[in-house]
mmCIF file of N, CA, C and O in Angstrom:
data_model
loop_
_atom_site.group_PDB
_atom_site.id
_atom_site.type_symbol
_atom_site.label_atom_id
_atom_site.label_comp_id
_atom_site.label_asym_id
_atom_site.label_seq_id
_atom_site.Cartn_x
_atom_site.Cartn_y
_atom_site.Cartn_z
ATOM 1 N N TYR A 26 -14.450 -32.322 31.728
ATOM 2 C CA TYR A 26 -12.979 -32.331 31.785
ATOM 3 C C TYR A 26 -12.732 -33.421 31.937
ATOM 4 O O TYR A 26 -12.294 -33.951 33.038
ATOM 5 N N GLU A 27 -11.618 -33.842 30.904
ATOM 6 C CA GLU A 27 -11.457 -35.450 31.376
ATOM 7 C C GLU A 27 -9.862 -35.262 30.038
ATOM 8 O O GLU A 27 -10.316 -35.105 28.693
ATOM 9 N N ILE A 28 -9.155 -35.838 29.915
ATOM 10 C CA ILE A 28 -8.023 -35.692 29.213
ATOM 11 C C ILE A 28 -7.669 -37.657 28.889
ATOM 12 O O ILE A 28 -7.781 -38.366 29.624
ATOM 13 N N VAL A 29 -8.629 -38.136 27.848
ATOM 14 C CA VAL A 29 -8.638 -39.514 27.772
ATOM 15 C C VAL A 29 -6.896 -40.352 27.462
ATOM 16 O O VAL A 29 -6.440 -40.030 26.527
ATOM 17 N N GLY A 30 -7.381 -41.212 28.599
ATOM 18 C CA GLY A 30 -6.095 -42.474 28.720
ATOM 19 C C GLY A 30 -5.159 -41.786 29.232
ATOM 20 O O GLY A 30 -3.695 -42.521 29.714
ATOM 21 N N VAL A 31 -5.354 -41.091 30.223
ATOM 22 C CA VAL A 31 -4.125 -39.932 30.560
ATOM 23 C C VAL A 31 -4.520 -39.894 32.278
ATOM 24 O O VAL A 31 -5.733 -39.515 33.116
ATOM 25 N N THR A 32 -3.834 -40.678 33.048
ATOM 26 C CA THR A 32 -4.098 -40.936 34.489
ATOM 27 C C THR A 32 -3.681 -39.883 35.033
ATOM 28 O O THR A 32 -4.087 -39.755 36.720
ATOM 29 N N GLY A 33 -2.587 -39.295 34.880
ATOM 30 C CA GLY A 33 -1.914 -38.004 36.012
ATOM 31 C C GLY A 33 -0.990 -37.272 35.424
ATOM 32 O O GLY A 33 -0.267 -38.318 33.639
ATOM 33 N N VAL A 34 -0.845 -35.761 35.387
ATOM 34 C CA VAL A 34 0.384 -35.462 34.739
ATOM 35 C C VAL A 34 1.257 -34.574 35.452
ATOM 36 O O VAL A 34 0.592 -34.460 36.494
ATOM 37 N N GLN A 35 2.310 -34.391 35.083
ATOM 38 C CA GLN A 35 3.461 -34.193 35.994
ATOM 39 C C GLN A 35 3.475 -32.559 35.987
ATOM 40 O O GLN A 35 3.887 -31.733 36.889
ATOM 41 N N THR A 36 3.253 -31.920 34.542
ATOM 42 C CA THR A 36 3.505 -30.452 34.452
ATOM 43 C C THR A 36 1.758 -30.009 33.854
ATOM 44 O O THR A 36 1.362 -30.620 32.915
ATOM 45 N N CYS A 37 1.604 -28.732 34.187
ATOM 46 C CA CYS A 37 0.264 -28.214 33.803
ATOM 47 C C CYS A 37 0.375 -26.947 33.943
ATOM 48 O O CYS A 37 0.938 -26.129 34.462
ATOM 49 N N ALA A 38 -0.397 -26.066 32.471
ATOM 50 C CA ALA A 38 -0.306 -24.538 32.334
ATOM 51 C C ALA A 38 -1.194 -24.026 32.608
ATOM 52 O O ALA A 38 -2.400 -23.890 31.402
ATOM 53 N N LEU A 39 -1.703 -22.909 33.518
ATOM 54 C CA LEU A 39 -3.124 -22.113 33.005
ATOM 55 C C LEU A 39 -2.600 -20.474 33.122
ATOM 56 O O LEU A 39 -2.016 -19.938 33.298
ATOM 57 N N PRO A 40 -3.097 -20.328 32.904
ATOM 58 C CA PRO A 40 -4.630 -20.320 31.903
ATOM 59 C C PRO A 40 -5.311 -20.146 30.716
ATOM 60 O O PRO A 40 -4.503 -19.966 30.477
ATOM 61 N N ILE A 41 -6.063 -20.764 30.369
ATOM 62 C CA ILE A 41 -6.683 -20.317 28.475
ATOM 63 C C ILE A 41 -7.421 -19.489 28.430
ATOM 64 O O ILE A 41 -7.467 -19.135 27.707
ATOM 65 N N TYR A 42 -8.484 -19.095 29.696
ATOM 66 C CA TYR A 42 -9.308 -18.069 29.671
ATOM 67 C C TYR A 42 -8.878 -17.285 30.687
ATOM 68 O O TYR A 42 -8.486 -17.547 31.859
ATOM 69 N N HIS A 43 -9.208 -15.768 30.529
ATOM 70 C CA HIS A 43 -9.109 -15.265 31.616
ATOM 71 C C HIS A 43 -9.827 -14.697 32.428
ATOM 72 O O HIS A 43 -9.456 -14.187 33.702
ATOM 73 N N ALA A 44 -10.864 -14.680 32.552
ATOM 74 C CA ALA A 44 -11.927 -14.679 33.536
ATOM 75 C C ALA A 44 -11.631 -14.898 34.773
ATOM 76 O O ALA A 44 -11.109 -16.318 34.309
ATOM 77 N N ALA A 45 -12.012 -14.825 36.341
ATOM 78 C CA ALA A 45 -11.503 -15.045 37.215
ATOM 79 C C ALA A 45 -12.047 -16.279 36.955
ATOM 80 O O ALA A 45 -11.695 -17.254 37.563
ATOM 81 N N SER A 46 -13.673 -16.826 37.213
ATOM 82 C CA SER A 46 -13.782 -17.726 37.248
ATOM 83 C C SER A 46 -13.492 -19.613 36.665
ATOM 84 O O SER A 46 -13.571 -20.028 36.919
ATOM 85 N N SER A 47 -13.130 -18.522 35.205
ATOM 86 C CA SER A 47 -12.753 -19.491 33.930
ATOM 87 C C SER A 47 -11.325 -20.255 34.503
ATOM 88 O O SER A 47 -10.905 -21.302 34.823
ATOM 89 N N VAL A 48 -10.580 -19.690 35.496
ATOM 90 C CA VAL A 48 -8.815 -19.520 35.933
ATOM 91 C C VAL A 48 -9.090 -20.161 36.980
ATOM 92 O O VAL A 48 -8.314 -21.431 36.906
ATOM 93 N N LEU A 49 -9.954 -20.331 38.103
ATOM 94 C CA LEU A 49 -10.596 -20.963 38.886
ATOM 95 C C LEU A 49 -10.805 -22.285 38.815
ATOM 96 O O LEU A 49 -10.469 -23.239 39.109
ATOM 97 N N GLU A 50 -12.178 -22.052 37.797
ATOM 98 C CA GLU A 50 -12.396 -23.927 37.426
ATOM 99 C C GLU A 50 -11.160 -24.701 36.531
ATOM 100 O O GLU A 50 -10.866 -25.747 36.672
ATOM 101 N N ASP A 51 -10.077 -24.382 35.971
ATOM 102 C CA ASP A 51 -9.119 -24.490 34.862
ATOM 103 C C ASP A 51 -8.714 -25.136 36.138
ATOM 104 O O ASP A 51 -7.799 -26.093 35.707
ATOM 105 N N GLY A 52 -7.924 -24.810 36.955
ATOM 106 C CA GLY A 52 -7.254 -24.780 38.014
ATOM 107 C C GLY A 52 -7.695 -25.624 39.068
ATOM 108 O O GLY A 52 -6.673 -27.316 39.157
ATOM 109 N N VAL A 53 -9.350 -26.328 39.690
ATOM 110 C CA VAL A 53 -9.720 -26.908 39.987
ATOM 111 C C VAL A 53 -9.586 -28.303 39.046
ATOM 112 O O VAL A 53 -9.490 -29.751 39.509
ATOM 113 N N LEU A 54 -9.981 -28.627 37.947
ATOM 114 C CA LEU A 54 -10.003 -29.126 37.040
ATOM 115 C C LEU A 54 -8.453 -29.916 36.714
ATOM 116 O O LEU A 54 -8.303 -30.954 36.646
ATOM 117 N N SER A 55 -7.656 -28.792 36.535
ATOM 118 C CA SER A 55 -6.594 -30.118 36.094
ATOM 119 C C SER A 55 -5.616 -30.057 37.479
ATOM 120 O O SER A 55 -4.859 -31.219 37.443
ATOM 121 N N PHE A 56 -5.820 -29.388 38.766
ATOM 122 C CA PHE A 56 -5.206 -29.870 39.389
ATOM 123 C C PHE A 56 -5.823 -31.582 39.900
ATOM 124 O O PHE A 56 -5.183 -32.058 40.934
ATOM 125 N N ARG A 57 -6.754 -31.835 39.453
ATOM 126 C CA ARG A 57 -6.940 -33.348 40.016
ATOM 127 C C ARG A 57 -7.173 -34.292 38.928
ATOM 128 O O ARG A 57 -6.530 -35.742 39.361
ATOM 129 N N LYS A 58 -6.180 -34.276 38.009
ATOM 130 C CA LYS A 58 -5.437 -34.701 37.195
ATOM 131 C C LYS A 58 -3.785 -34.922 37.142
ATOM 132 O O LYS A 58 -3.225 -35.843 36.584
ATOM 133 N N LEU A 59 -3.043 -33.782 37.933
ATOM 134 C CA LEU A 59 -1.713 -33.803 38.495
ATOM 135 C C LEU A 59 -1.321 -34.408 39.809
ATOM 136 O O LEU A 59 -2.575 -34.990 40.528
ATOM 137 N N LYS A 60 -0.364 -35.296 39.365
ATOM 138 C CA LYS A 60 0.166 -36.431 40.013
ATOM 139 C C LYS A 60 0.692 -35.060 41.457
ATOM 140 O O LYS A 60 1.415 -34.617 41.282
ATOM 141 N N SER A 61 0.957 -36.266 42.356
ATOM 142 C CA SER A 61 1.234 -35.151 43.595
ATOM 143 C C SER A 61 3.098 -34.992 43.282
ATOM 144 O O SER A 61 3.139 -36.041 42.434
ATOM 145 N N GLY A 62 3.711 -33.964 43.695
ATOM 146 C CA GLY A 62 4.578 -34.168 43.090
ATOM 147 C C GLY A 62 4.674 -32.870 41.764
ATOM 148 O O GLY A 62 5.935 -32.771 41.590
ATOM 149 N N GLY A 63 3.733 -33.117 41.443
ATOM 150 C CA GLY A 63 3.451 -32.855 39.728
ATOM 151 C C GLY A 63 3.341 -30.546 40.179
ATOM 152 O O GLY A 63 3.151 -30.534 40.957
ATOM 153 N N TYR A 64 3.590 -30.112 38.698
ATOM 154 C CA TYR A 64 4.193 -28.780 38.884
ATOM 155 C C TYR A 64 2.669 -27.930 37.864
ATOM 156 O O TYR A 64 2.367 -28.761 37.178
ATOM 157 N N MET A 65 2.355 -26.858 38.700
ATOM 158 C CA MET A 65 1.290 -25.839 38.066
ATOM 159 C C MET A 65 1.620 -25.246 37.653
ATOM 160 O O MET A 65 2.736 -24.151 39.134
ATOM 161 N N ILE A 66 1.678 -23.986 36.929
ATOM 162 C CA ILE A 66 1.882 -23.192 36.267
ATOM 163 C C ILE A 66 0.988 -22.326 35.825
ATOM 164 O O ILE A 66 0.283 -22.474 35.045
ATOM 165 N N PHE A 67 0.205 -21.104 36.546
ATOM 166 C CA PHE A 67 -0.469 -19.898 36.597
ATOM 167 C C PHE A 67 0.431 -18.771 35.674
ATOM 168 O O PHE A 67 0.802 -18.636 36.209
ATOM 169 N N ASP A 68 -0.478 -18.234 34.369
ATOM 170 C CA ASP A 68 0.023 -17.477 33.033
ATOM 171 C C ASP A 68 -0.352 -16.592 33.720
ATOM 172 O O ASP A 68 -1.455 -16.593 34.343
ATOM 173 N N ASP A 69 0.256 -15.123 33.470
ATOM 174 C CA ASP A 69 -0.654 -13.968 33.903
ATOM 175 C C ASP A 69 -1.335 -13.257 34.944
ATOM 176 O O ASP A 69 -2.251 -12.508 34.583
ATOM 177 N N TYR A 70 -0.820 -13.904 35.731
ATOM 178 C CA TYR A 70 -0.935 -13.145 37.018
ATOM 179 C C TYR A 70 -1.091 -11.979 37.159
ATOM 180 O O TYR A 70 -0.308 -11.234 37.369
ATOM 181 N N GLY A 71 -1.854 -10.952 37.376
ATOM 182 C CA GLY A 71 -1.910 -10.246 37.489
ATOM 183 C C GLY A 71 -2.807 -9.691 36.181
ATOM 184 O O GLY A 71 -2.368 -7.830 36.277
ATOM 185 N N TRP A 72 -2.654 -9.775 34.973
ATOM 186 C CA TRP A 72 -2.958 -9.609 33.902
ATOM 187 C C TRP A 72 -4.445 -8.606 33.787
ATOM 188 O O TRP A 72 -5.537 -9.521 35.158
ATOM 189 N N GLY A 73 -4.643 -7.774 33.659
ATOM 190 C CA GLY A 73 -5.977 -7.001 33.958
ATOM 191 C C GLY A 73 -6.499 -6.198 34.846
ATOM 192 O O GLY A 73 -7.700 -6.335 34.513
ATOM 193 N N GLY A 74 -5.305 -6.332 35.430
ATOM 194 C CA GLY A 74 -5.411 -6.058 37.208
ATOM 195 C C GLY A 74 -6.029 -7.217 38.050
ATOM 196 O O GLY A 74 -6.301 -8.160 37.806
ATOM 197 N N PRO A 75 -6.292 -6.411 39.135
ATOM 198 C CA PRO A 75 -6.896 -7.738 40.479
ATOM 199 C C PRO A 75 -7.921 -8.188 40.288
ATOM 200 O O PRO A 75 -8.231 -9.588 40.548
ATOM 201 N N ASP A 76 -9.123 -7.494 39.192
ATOM 202 C CA ASP A 76 -10.575 -9.253 39.312
ATOM 203 C C ASP A 76 -10.448 -9.579 38.659
ATOM 204 O O ASP A 76 -11.763 -10.072 37.436
ATOM 205 N N LEU A 77 -9.546 -9.581 37.536
ATOM 206 C CA LEU A 77 -9.535 -10.758 36.550
ATOM 207 C C LEU A 77 -8.689 -11.866 36.743
ATOM 208 O O LEU A 77 -9.298 -12.560 37.525
ATOM 209 N N THR A 78 -7.722 -12.164 36.170
ATOM 210 C CA THR A 78 -6.951 -14.087 36.314
ATOM 211 C C THR A 78 -6.436 -13.298 37.961
ATOM 212 O O THR A 78 -6.365 -14.812 38.250
ATOM 213 N N GLN A 79 -5.949 -12.808 38.308
ATOM 214 C CA GLN A 79 -5.507 -12.813 39.475
ATOM 215 C C GLN A 79 -6.323 -13.230 40.618
ATOM 216 O O GLN A 79 -5.993 -13.776 41.374
ATOM 217 N N ARG A 80 -7.339 -12.433 40.263
ATOM 218 C CA ARG A 80 -8.681 -13.376 41.089
ATOM 219 C C ARG A 80 -8.574 -14.483 40.939
ATOM 220 O O ARG A 80 -9.315 -15.296 42.378
ATOM 221 N N GLY A 81 -9.233 -14.947 40.117
ATOM 222 C CA GLY A 81 -9.046 -16.248 40.223
ATOM 223 C C GLY A 81 -7.777 -17.171 40.582
ATOM 224 O O GLY A 81 -7.803 -18.303 41.256
ATOM 225 N N ILE A 82 -6.455 -16.563 40.287
ATOM 226 C CA ILE A 82 -5.686 -17.993 40.893
ATOM 227 C C ILE A 82 -5.824 -17.746 42.341
ATOM 228 O O ILE A 82 -5.047 -18.453 43.095
ATOM 229 N N ASP A 83 -6.157 -16.457 42.967
ATOM 230 C CA ASP A 83 -5.681 -16.083 44.385
ATOM 231 C C ASP A 83 -7.127 -16.908 45.287
ATOM 232 O O ASP A 83 -6.887 -18.029 46.260
ATOM 233 N N ALA A 84 -8.461 -16.887 44.882
ATOM 234 C CA ALA A 84 -9.281 -18.052 44.489
ATOM 235 C C ALA A 84 -8.704 -19.272 44.922
ATOM 236 O O ALA A 84 -9.022 -20.262 45.753
ATOM 237 N N PHE A 85 -7.515 -19.885 43.800
ATOM 238 C CA PHE A 85 -7.677 -21.364 43.833
ATOM 239 C C PHE A 85 -5.842 -21.734 44.990
ATOM 240 O O PHE A 85 -6.820 -22.578 45.475
ATOM 241 N N LEU A 86 -5.385 -20.519 45.402
ATOM 242 C CA LEU A 86 -4.391 -20.379 46.184
ATOM 243 C C LEU A 86 -4.666 -20.788 47.615
ATOM 244 O O LEU A 86 -4.085 -21.396 48.694
ATOM 245 N N ASN A 87 -5.950 -19.720 47.710
ATOM 246 C CA ASN A 87 -6.421 -19.603 49.102
ATOM 247 C C ASN A 87 -6.836 -21.247 49.026
ATOM 248 O O ASN A 87 -7.142 -21.697 49.958
ATOM 249 N N GLY A 88 -7.867 -21.611 48.314
ATOM 250 C CA GLY A 88 -8.727 -22.871 48.819
ATOM 251 C C GLY A 88 -7.519 -24.504 48.763
ATOM 252 O O GLY A 88 -8.594 -25.313 49.696
ATOM 253 N N TYR A 89 -6.707 -23.868 47.902
ATOM 254 C CA TYR A 89 -5.864 -25.495 48.293
ATOM 255 C C TYR A 89 -4.928 -25.106 48.607
ATOM 256 O O TYR A 89 -3.804 -25.969 48.667
ATOM 257 N N ARG A 90 -4.539 -24.354 49.577
ATOM 258 C CA ARG A 90 -3.202 -24.017 50.315
ATOM 259 C C ARG A 90 -2.422 -24.897 51.101
ATOM 260 O O ARG A 90 -1.193 -24.913 51.284
ATOM 261 N N ASP A 91 -3.655 -25.760 51.722
ATOM 262 C CA ASP A 91 -2.904 -27.181 52.631
ATOM 263 C C ASP A 91 -2.738 -28.433 51.816
ATOM 264 O O ASP A 91 -1.858 -28.988 52.034
ATOM 265 N N LEU A 92 -2.723 -28.455 50.170
ATOM 266 C CA LEU A 92 -2.332 -29.210 49.833
ATOM 267 C C LEU A 92 -1.493 -28.774 48.308
ATOM 268 O O LEU A 92 -1.285 -29.442 47.600
ATOM 269 N N ILE A 93 -0.337 -27.515 48.668
ATOM 270 C CA ILE A 93 0.711 -26.690 47.626
ATOM 271 C C ILE A 93 1.370 -26.344 48.399
ATOM 272 O O ILE A 93 1.358 -25.925 49.687
ATOM 273 N N LYS A 94 2.759 -26.465 47.243
ATOM 274 C CA LYS A 94 3.374 -25.479 48.110
ATOM 275 C C LYS A 94 4.121 -24.432 46.638
ATOM 276 O O LYS A 94 3.706 -24.494 45.411
ATOM 277 N N HIS A 95 3.780 -23.427 47.069
ATOM 278 C CA HIS A 95 4.331 -22.031 46.793
ATOM 279 C C HIS A 95 5.876 -22.132 46.195
ATOM 280 O O HIS A 95 6.483 -22.543 47.278
ATOM 281 N N ILE A 96 6.023 -22.303 44.677
ATOM 282 C CA ILE A 96 8.050 -22.530 44.672
ATOM 283 C C ILE A 96 8.699 -21.020 44.474
ATOM 284 O O ILE A 96 9.363 -20.694 44.726
ATOM 285 N N ASN A 97 7.347 -20.148 43.169
ATOM 286 C CA ASN A 97 7.885 -19.086 43.223
ATOM 287 C C ASN A 97 7.204 -18.125 42.208
ATOM 288 O O ASN A 97 6.049 -19.121 41.398
ATOM 289 N N THR A 98 7.469 -17.019 41.675
ATOM 290 C CA THR A 98 6.602 -16.539 40.779
ATOM 291 C C THR A 98 7.431 -15.357 40.332
ATOM 292 O O THR A 98 8.472 -14.576 40.936
ATOM 293 N N VAL A 99 7.505 -15.445 39.182
ATOM 294 C CA VAL A 99 8.385 -14.904 38.003
ATOM 295 C C VAL A 99 7.764 -13.923 37.217
ATOM 296 O O VAL A 99 6.915 -14.450 36.387
ATOM 297 N N SER A 100 7.751 -12.798 37.336
ATOM 298 C CA SER A 100 7.545 -12.022 36.460
ATOM 299 C C SER A 100 5.866 -11.727 36.501
ATOM 300 O O SER A 100 5.259 -11.799 37.538
ATOM 301 N N SER A 101 4.670 -12.577 35.765
ATOM 302 C CA SER A 101 3.658 -12.769 36.079
ATOM 303 C C SER A 101 3.055 -14.343 35.535
ATOM 304 O O SER A 101 1.834 -14.297 35.664
ATOM 305 N N GLN A 102 4.418 -14.666 35.991
ATOM 306 C CA GLN A 102 4.182 -16.564 36.145
ATOM 307 C C GLN A 102 4.341 -17.265 37.555
ATOM 308 O O GLN A 102 5.050 -16.427 38.057
ATOM 309 N N LEU A 103 2.884 -17.754 38.076
ATOM 310 C CA LEU A 103 3.390 -18.121 39.464
ATOM 311 C C LEU A 103 3.054 -20.113 39.769
ATOM 312 O O LEU A 103 2.579 -20.573 38.522
ATOM 313 N N PHE A 104 4.347 -20.460 40.010
ATOM 314 C CA PHE A 104 4.650 -21.842 40.312
ATOM 315 C C PHE A 104 4.329 -22.264 41.173
ATOM 316 O O PHE A 104 4.927 -21.783 42.414
ATOM 317 N N ILE A 105 3.657 -23.639 41.351
ATOM 318 C CA ILE A 105 3.595 -24.189 42.869
ATOM 319 C C ILE A 105 3.587 -25.764 42.390
ATOM 320 O O ILE A 105 3.545 -26.021 41.228
ATOM 321 N N GLN A 106 3.656 -26.617 43.450
ATOM 322 C CA GLN A 106 4.036 -28.194 43.606
ATOM 323 C C GLN A 106 2.493 -28.373 44.317
ATOM 324 O O GLN A 106 2.226 -27.838 45.226
ATOM 325 N N LYS A 107 1.939 -29.845 43.508
ATOM 326 C CA LYS A 107 0.940 -30.504 44.808
ATOM 327 C C LYS A 107 1.848 -31.086 45.765
ATOM 328 O O LYS A 107 2.557 -32.055 45.569
ATOM 329 N N LEU A 108 1.521 -30.997 46.247
ATOM 330 C CA LEU A 108 1.764 -32.134 47.847
ATOM 331 C C LEU A 108 1.414 -33.800 47.625
ATOM 332 O O LEU A 108 0.384 -33.232 47.068
#
């Protein structure tokens, strides 16, 4: 996973796929490219019930809880900021 020529991004929106494992992987790989102070938006939180997208997002939030700030959850979109 590499964005050629990009050293960091300010905002990224996820997921691309809705399987929990894919959402978690997308979150981890995107977080590496996200600049400190940047925002990550997880879409479809709760989509397909708790065993799909939500499970992957919750796993990311749990693993990165000391490195992020939860900004807001609006409808099915969850906004975090990288500290």
